[in-house]
PDB file of C-alpha atoms in Angstrom:
ATOM      1  CA  MET A   1      21.985 -21.393 -10.896  1.00 50.00           C
ATOM      2  CA  ASP A   2      23.099 -18.139  -9.273  1.00 50.00           C
ATOM      3  CA  ASP A   3      19.619 -16.681  -9.874  1.00 49.00           C
ATOM      4  CA  PHE A   4      18.048 -19.596  -8.012  1.00 45.00           C
ATOM      5  CA  LYS A   5      20.434 -19.199  -5.065  1.00 47.00           C
ATOM      6  CA  TYR A   6      19.625 -15.475  -4.957  1.00 44.00           C
ATOM      7  CA  MET A   7      15.880 -16.210  -4.895  1.00 47.00           C
ATOM      8  CA  VAL A   8      16.287 -18.761  -2.086  1.00 46.00           C
ATOM      9  CA  ASP A   9      18.476 -16.394  -0.065  1.00 54.00           C
ATOM     10  CA  GLU A  10      16.005 -13.552  -0.604  1.00 57.00           C
ATOM     11  CA  SER A  11      13.044 -15.725   0.477  1.00 57.00           C
ATOM     12  CA  SER A  12      14.886 -16.926   3.568  1.00 57.00           C
ATOM     13  CA  GLU A  13      15.723 -13.359   4.535  1.00 61.00           C
ATOM     14  CA  ALA A  14      12.096 -12.286   4.094  1.00 56.00           C
ATOM     15  CA  LEU A  15      10.864 -15.101   6.344  1.00 57.00           C
ATOM     16  CA  ARG A  16      13.539 -14.273   8.931  1.00 58.00           C
ATOM     17  CA  SER A  17      12.519 -10.612   9.037  1.00 55.00           C
ATOM     18  CA  ILE A  18       8.871 -11.582   9.507  1.00 55.00           C
ATOM     19  CA  SER A  19       9.636 -13.966  12.350  1.00 56.00           C
ATOM     20  CA  ASP A  20      12.031 -11.507  14.061  1.00 56.00           C
ATOM     21  CA  GLY A  21       9.158  -9.104  14.660  1.00 54.00           C
ATOM     22  CA  LEU A  22       6.948 -11.659  16.386  1.00 52.00           C
ATOM     23  CA  ASP A  23       6.649 -12.174  20.129  1.00 54.00           C
ATOM     24  CA  ALA A  24       8.103 -15.613  20.898  1.00 56.00           C
ATOM     25  CA  LYS A  25       5.532 -16.185  23.665  1.00 59.00           C
ATOM     26  CA  SER A  26       2.463 -15.852  21.461  1.00 70.00           C
ATOM     27  CA  PRO A  27       1.972 -18.335  18.633  1.00 71.00           C
ATOM     28  CA  SER A  28       1.305 -16.873  15.219  1.00 95.00           C
ATOM     29  CA  TYR A  29       0.044 -18.475  12.063  1.00 98.00           C
ATOM     30  CA  ARG A  30       0.288 -17.802   8.386  1.00 97.00           C
ATOM     31  CA  ILE A  31      -1.131 -19.360   5.270  1.00 97.00           C
ATOM     32  CA  VAL A  32       1.272 -20.857   2.730  1.00 97.00           C
ATOM     33  CA  ARG A  33       0.520 -21.905  -0.837  1.00 96.00           C
ATOM     34  CA  ASP A  34       1.586 -25.386  -1.877  1.00 93.00           C
ATOM     35  CA  ASP A  35       3.516 -23.856  -4.796  1.00 93.00           C
ATOM     36  CA  LEU A  36       5.214 -21.369  -2.386  1.00 94.00           C
ATOM     37  CA  GLN A  37       3.998 -18.337  -4.368  1.00 96.00           C
ATOM     38  CA  GLU A  38       2.888 -15.152  -2.580  1.00 96.00           C
ATOM     39  CA  ASP A  39      -0.577 -13.670  -2.881  1.00 95.00           C
ATOM     40  CA  SER A  40      -2.943 -11.554  -0.803  1.00 94.00           C
ATOM     41  CA  ILE A  41      -3.800 -14.458   1.517  1.00 94.00           C
ATOM     42  CA  THR A  42      -0.220 -15.563   2.167  1.00 96.00           C
ATOM     43  CA  LYS A  43       0.720 -12.044   3.273  1.00 96.00           C
ATOM     44  CA  LEU A  44      -1.710 -12.205   6.201  1.00 96.00           C
ATOM     45  CA  ARG A  45      -0.699 -13.170   9.762  1.00 96.00           C
ATOM     46  CA  PHE A  46      -3.055 -14.545  12.395  1.00 97.00           C
ATOM     47  CA  ALA A  47      -2.918 -14.702  16.180  1.00 96.00           C
ATOM     48  CA  ASN A  48      -4.620 -18.093  16.240  1.00 96.00           C
ATOM     49  CA  TYR A  49      -5.289 -21.068  14.009  1.00 97.00           C
ATOM     50  CA  ASP A  50      -9.053 -20.550  13.950  1.00 97.00           C
ATOM     51  CA  ASP A  51      -8.713 -17.084  12.400  1.00 97.00           C
ATOM     52  CA  ALA A  52      -6.492 -18.469   9.641  1.00 98.00           C
ATOM     53  CA  TYR A  53      -8.956 -21.310   9.064  1.00 97.00           C
ATOM     54  CA  ASP A  54     -11.870 -18.867   8.832  1.00 96.00           C
ATOM     55  CA  GLU A  55      -9.972 -16.838   6.210  1.00 96.00           C
ATOM     56  CA  LEU A  56      -9.421 -19.940   4.086  1.00 93.00           C
ATOM     57  CA  GLU A  57     -13.029 -20.996   4.529  1.00 92.00           C
ATOM     58  CA  CYS A  58     -14.190 -17.628   3.159  1.00 92.00           C
ATOM     59  CA  PHE A  59     -11.735 -17.868   0.268  1.00 88.00           C
ATOM     60  CA  TYR A  60     -12.707 -21.397  -0.734  1.00 86.00           C
ATOM     61  CA  GLY A  61     -16.401 -20.610  -0.262  1.00 85.00           C
ATOM     62  CA  ASP A  62     -16.202 -18.051  -3.077  1.00 78.00           C
ATOM     63  CA  LEU A  63     -14.806 -20.579  -5.572  1.00 79.00           C
ATOM     64  CA  CYS A  64     -16.795 -22.637  -7.992  1.00 79.00           C
ATOM     65  CA  CYS A  65     -15.957 -26.329  -8.324  1.00 75.00           C
ATOM     66  CA  SER A  66     -14.797 -25.720 -11.912  1.00 71.00           C
ATOM     67  CA  ASP A  67     -12.320 -23.012 -10.835  1.00 69.00           C
ATOM     68  CA  GLU A  68      -8.652 -23.903 -10.788  1.00 79.00           C
ATOM     69  CA  ARG A  69      -7.783 -24.317  -7.128  1.00 79.00           C
ATOM     70  CA  VAL A  70      -4.594 -23.371  -5.370  1.00 85.00           C
ATOM     71  CA  GLU A  71      -4.002 -25.436  -2.248  1.00 91.00           C
ATOM     72  CA  TYR A  72      -3.127 -23.664   0.997  1.00 94.00           C
ATOM     73  CA  LEU A  73      -1.693 -24.851   4.298  1.00 96.00           C
ATOM     74  CA  ILE A  74      -1.829 -23.147   7.704  1.00 97.00           C
ATOM     75  CA  VAL A  75       1.548 -23.132   9.464  1.00 97.00           C
ATOM     76  CA  SER A  76       2.705 -21.938  12.851  1.00 96.00           C
ATOM     77  CA  ILE A  77       5.483 -19.342  12.774  1.00 92.00           C
TER      78      ILE A  77
END
């Protein structure tokens, strides 16, 4: 149980440090996996929703329908 608490605390701290560096006046977006894992796409930050959407469109466009699909969500940060 202590390992889980450490992981949650570590994840919360990472998100806090990311959001601390952002200008509160300009909205920013990131892509989050539905399983909350990190990958090359989730590490990206976008100035607007459309840029994040375009990134996902390119990613999903390269997949075949038989590929195992990870679901992503665009969130404002």
